[in-house]
Amino acid sequence: MERAVLETINDIVLMETQDRFCYCDRFRADVAALVLNQLKPRYATSFEGSILTLDAIQSDEDLQVGIRKFVMESLVKVAANPRCTEPDCIFLAPKKDEVELELVTDSGSLRHSGANVLRE
């Protein structure tokens, strides 16, 4: 089950074009944990059993749709409160609306922070 969930997470995150989701291992692990906690566990104790279980998971279309649904919901939840530690994480970079700009003029300075304009 873990493999199917991780593959789905990777597929969705890599296809995402709006940079809403991070690519770091911690982000994907948090998403996987949320998804796996919502799915019925499927265990195998041998190599043959794990192959049969994986085949059963991959051939169950309803389960695949459920996994994708849970992955999308979990991606949104984790993105709302990420625990990323990677220095190049998109959640740690300054957002466009959080950048503070300062314009100094003869009459004083004008600072723009997000949607607020402050005069000094």
PDB file of C-alpha atoms in Angstrom:
ATOM      1  CA  MET A   1       0.000   0.000   0.000  1.00  0.00           C
ATOM      2  CA  GLU A   2       2.864   2.382   0.866  1.00  0.00           C
ATOM      3  CA  ARG A   3       4.370   1.998  -2.585  1.00  0.00           C
ATOM      4  CA  ALA A   4       1.090   2.786  -4.352  1.00  0.00           C
ATOM      5  CA  VAL A   5       0.555   5.858  -2.144  1.00  0.00           C
ATOM      6  CA  LEU A   6       4.112   7.158  -2.640  1.00  0.00           C
ATOM      7  CA  GLU A   7       3.896   6.673  -6.411  1.00  0.00           C
ATOM      8  CA  THR A   8       0.614   8.600  -6.489  1.00  0.00           C
ATOM      9  CA  ILE A   9       2.080  11.420  -4.383  1.00  0.00           C
ATOM     10  CA  ASN A  10       5.097  11.672  -6.679  1.00  0.00           C
ATOM     11  CA  ASP A  11       2.913  11.647  -9.812  1.00  0.00           C
ATOM     12  CA  ILE A  12       0.659  14.433  -8.535  1.00  0.00           C
ATOM     13  CA  VAL A  13       3.444  16.603  -7.102  1.00  0.00           C
ATOM     14  CA  LEU A  14       5.551  16.321 -10.256  1.00  0.00           C
ATOM     15  CA  MET A  15       2.553  17.145 -12.494  1.00  0.00           C
ATOM     16  CA  GLU A  16       1.646  20.176 -10.357  1.00  0.00           C
ATOM     17  CA  THR A  17       2.452  23.348 -12.275  1.00  0.00           C
ATOM     18  CA  GLN A  18       1.414  25.994  -9.743  1.00  0.00           C
ATOM     19  CA  ASP A  19       4.097  25.239  -7.114  1.00  0.00           C
ATOM     20  CA  ARG A  20       1.491  24.650  -4.430  1.00  0.00           C
ATOM     21  CA  PHE A  21       3.307  21.591  -3.097  1.00  0.00           C
ATOM     22  CA  CYS A  22       6.865  21.023  -1.952  1.00  0.00           C
ATOM     23  CA  TYR A  23       9.054  18.246  -3.356  1.00  0.00           C
ATOM     24  CA  CYS A  24      11.083  17.579  -0.209  1.00  0.00           C
ATOM     25  CA  ASP A  25      11.082  14.177   1.513  1.00  0.00           C
ATOM     26  CA  ARG A  26       9.519  15.456   4.735  1.00  0.00           C
ATOM     27  CA  PHE A  27       6.568  17.026   2.915  1.00  0.00           C
ATOM     28  CA  ARG A  28       5.892  13.829   0.956  1.00  0.00           C
ATOM     29  CA  ALA A  29       6.325  11.675   4.076  1.00  0.00           C
ATOM     30  CA  ASP A  30       3.774  13.795   5.963  1.00  0.00           C
ATOM     31  CA  VAL A  31       1.319  13.443   3.075  1.00  0.00           C
ATOM     32  CA  ALA A  32       1.911   9.680   2.901  1.00  0.00           C
ATOM     33  CA  ALA A  33       1.296   9.295   6.639  1.00  0.00           C
ATOM     34  CA  LEU A  34      -2.037  11.122   6.396  1.00  0.00           C
ATOM     35  CA  VAL A  35      -3.127   9.041   3.402  1.00  0.00           C
ATOM     36  CA  LEU A  36      -2.068   5.694   4.862  1.00  0.00           C
ATOM     37  CA  ASN A  37      -3.948   6.434   8.080  1.00  0.00           C
ATOM     38  CA  GLN A  38      -7.129   6.760   6.030  1.00  0.00           C
ATOM     39  CA  LEU A  39      -6.719   3.519   4.058  1.00  0.00           C
ATOM     40  CA  LYS A  40      -7.341  -0.060   5.058  1.00  0.00           C
ATOM     41  CA  PRO A  41      -3.952  -1.702   5.708  1.00  0.00           C
ATOM     42  CA  ARG A  42      -2.841  -4.550   3.469  1.00  0.00           C
ATOM     43  CA  TYR A  43      -0.005  -6.657   4.822  1.00  0.00           C
ATOM     44  CA  ALA A  44       2.139  -9.368   3.279  1.00  0.00           C
ATOM     45  CA  THR A  45       4.743 -11.563   4.962  1.00  0.00           C
ATOM     46  CA  SER A  46       6.575 -12.874   1.911  1.00  0.00           C
ATOM     47  CA  PHE A  47       7.942 -11.541  -1.342  1.00  0.00           C
ATOM     48  CA  GLU A  48       5.294 -13.430  -3.309  1.00  0.00           C
ATOM     49  CA  GLY A  49       2.585 -12.064  -1.038  1.00  0.00           C
ATOM     50  CA  SER A  50       3.815  -8.505  -1.506  1.00  0.00           C
ATOM     51  CA  ILE A  51       3.757  -8.942  -5.295  1.00  0.00           C
ATOM     52  CA  LEU A  52       0.189 -10.271  -5.164  1.00  0.00           C
ATOM     53  CA  THR A  53      -0.885  -7.473  -2.824  1.00  0.00           C
ATOM     54  CA  LEU A  54       0.656  -4.806  -5.039  1.00  0.00           C
ATOM     55  CA  ASP A  55      -1.011  -6.327  -8.104  1.00  0.00           C
ATOM     56  CA  ALA A  56      -4.373  -6.355  -6.312  1.00  0.00           C
ATOM     57  CA  ILE A  57      -3.941  -2.709  -5.300  1.00  0.00           C
ATOM     58  CA  GLN A  58      -2.976  -1.633  -8.811  1.00  0.00           C
ATOM     59  CA  SER A  59      -5.879  -3.464 -10.453  1.00  0.00           C
ATOM     60  CA  ASP A  60      -8.539  -2.102  -8.073  1.00  0.00           C
ATOM     61  CA  GLU A  61      -9.795   1.039  -9.837  1.00  0.00           C
ATOM     62  CA  ASP A  62     -11.981   2.141  -6.929  1.00  0.00           C
ATOM     63  CA  LEU A  63      -9.002   1.929  -4.598  1.00  0.00           C
ATOM     64  CA  GLN A  64      -6.854   3.925  -7.043  1.00  0.00           C
ATOM     65  CA  VAL A  65      -9.488   6.673  -7.181  1.00  0.00           C
ATOM     66  CA  GLY A  66      -9.687   6.661  -3.376  1.00  0.00           C
ATOM     67  CA  ILE A  67      -5.911   6.913  -3.059  1.00  0.00           C
ATOM     68  CA  ARG A  68      -5.804   9.872  -5.470  1.00  0.00           C
ATOM     69  CA  LYS A  69      -8.627  11.580  -3.560  1.00  0.00           C
ATOM     70  CA  PHE A  70      -6.899  11.092  -0.198  1.00  0.00           C
ATOM     71  CA  VAL A  71      -3.564  12.235  -1.659  1.00  0.00           C
ATOM     72  CA  MET A  72      -5.069  15.473  -3.000  1.00  0.00           C
ATOM     73  CA  GLU A  73      -6.811  16.200   0.309  1.00  0.00           C
ATOM     74  CA  SER A  74      -3.632  15.429   2.272  1.00  0.00           C
ATOM     75  CA  LEU A  75      -1.462  17.552  -0.028  1.00  0.00           C
ATOM     76  CA  VAL A  76      -3.692  20.536   0.674  1.00  0.00           C
ATOM     77  CA  LYS A  77      -3.653  19.870   4.446  1.00  0.00           C
ATOM     78  CA  VAL A  78       0.130  19.521   4.626  1.00  0.00           C
ATOM     79  CA  ALA A  79       0.666  22.557   2.377  1.00  0.00           C
ATOM     80  CA  ALA A  80      -1.424  24.614   4.813  1.00  0.00           C
ATOM     81  CA  ASN A  81       0.992  23.770   7.655  1.00  0.00           C
ATOM     82  CA  PRO A  82       4.279  22.428   6.194  1.00  0.00           C
ATOM     83  CA  ARG A  83       7.112  21.101   8.348  1.00  0.00           C
ATOM     84  CA  CYS A  84       9.752  21.319   5.607  1.00  0.00           C
ATOM     85  CA  THR A  85      13.403  21.740   6.569  1.00  0.00           C
ATOM     86  CA  GLU A  86      15.014  21.845   3.117  1.00  0.00           C
ATOM     87  CA  PRO A  87      16.679  25.223   2.426  1.00  0.00           C
ATOM     88  CA  ASP A  88      15.263  25.319  -1.121  1.00  0.00           C
ATOM     89  CA  CYS A  89      11.732  24.480  -0.017  1.00  0.00           C
ATOM     90  CA  ILE A  90       9.127  26.620  -1.760  1.00  0.00           C
ATOM     91  CA  PHE A  91       7.401  27.201   1.569  1.00  0.00           C
ATOM     92  CA  LEU A  92      10.514  28.733   3.122  1.00  0.00           C
ATOM     93  CA  ALA A  93      11.146  31.146   0.237  1.00  0.00           C
ATOM     94  CA  PRO A  94       9.511  34.533   0.613  1.00  0.00           C
ATOM     95  CA  LYS A  95       6.106  34.741  -1.013  1.00  0.00           C
ATOM     96  CA  LYS A  96       5.357  37.516  -3.498  1.00  0.00           C
ATOM     97  CA  ASP A  97       2.794  39.098  -1.199  1.00  0.00           C
ATOM     98  CA  GLU A  98       5.140  38.916   1.807  1.00  0.00           C
ATOM     99  CA  VAL A  99       8.020  40.812   0.218  1.00  0.00           C
ATOM    100  CA  GLU A 100       8.556  44.221   1.721  1.00  0.00           C
ATOM    101  CA  LEU A 101       9.497  47.015  -0.667  1.00  0.00           C
ATOM    102  CA  GLU A 102      10.780  50.438   0.323  1.00  0.00           C
ATOM    103  CA  LEU A 103      10.835  53.508  -1.903  1.00  0.00           C
ATOM    104  CA  VAL A 104      12.741  56.490  -0.610  1.00  0.00           C
ATOM    105  CA  THR A 105      11.651  59.867  -1.990  1.00  0.00           C
ATOM    106  CA  ASP A 106      12.401  63.497  -1.186  1.00  0.00           C
ATOM    107  CA  SER A 107       9.266  63.679   0.948  1.00  0.00           C
ATOM    108  CA  GLY A 108      10.140  60.608   3.020  1.00  0.00           C
ATOM    109  CA  SER A 109      10.034  56.890   2.517  1.00  0.00           C
ATOM    110  CA  LEU A 110       7.169  54.747   1.404  1.00  0.00           C
ATOM    111  CA  ARG A 111       7.146  51.139   2.478  1.00  0.00           C
ATOM    112  CA  HIS A 112       4.957  48.494   0.882  1.00  0.00           C
ATOM    113  CA  SER A 113       4.417  45.279   2.814  1.00  0.00           C
ATOM    114  CA  GLY A 114       1.917  42.902   1.243  1.00  0.00           C
ATOM    115  CA  ALA A 115      -1.324  44.838   0.786  1.00  0.00           C
ATOM    116  CA  ASN A 116      -0.374  47.589   3.264  1.00  0.00           C
ATOM    117  CA  VAL A 117       1.307  50.854   2.334  1.00  0.00           C
ATOM    118  CA  LEU A 118       3.029  52.657   5.189  1.00  0.00           C
ATOM    119  CA  ARG A 119       4.269  56.247   5.037  1.00  0.00           C
ATOM    120  CA  GLU A 120       7.152  57.377   7.203  1.00  0.00           C
TER     121      GLU A 120
END
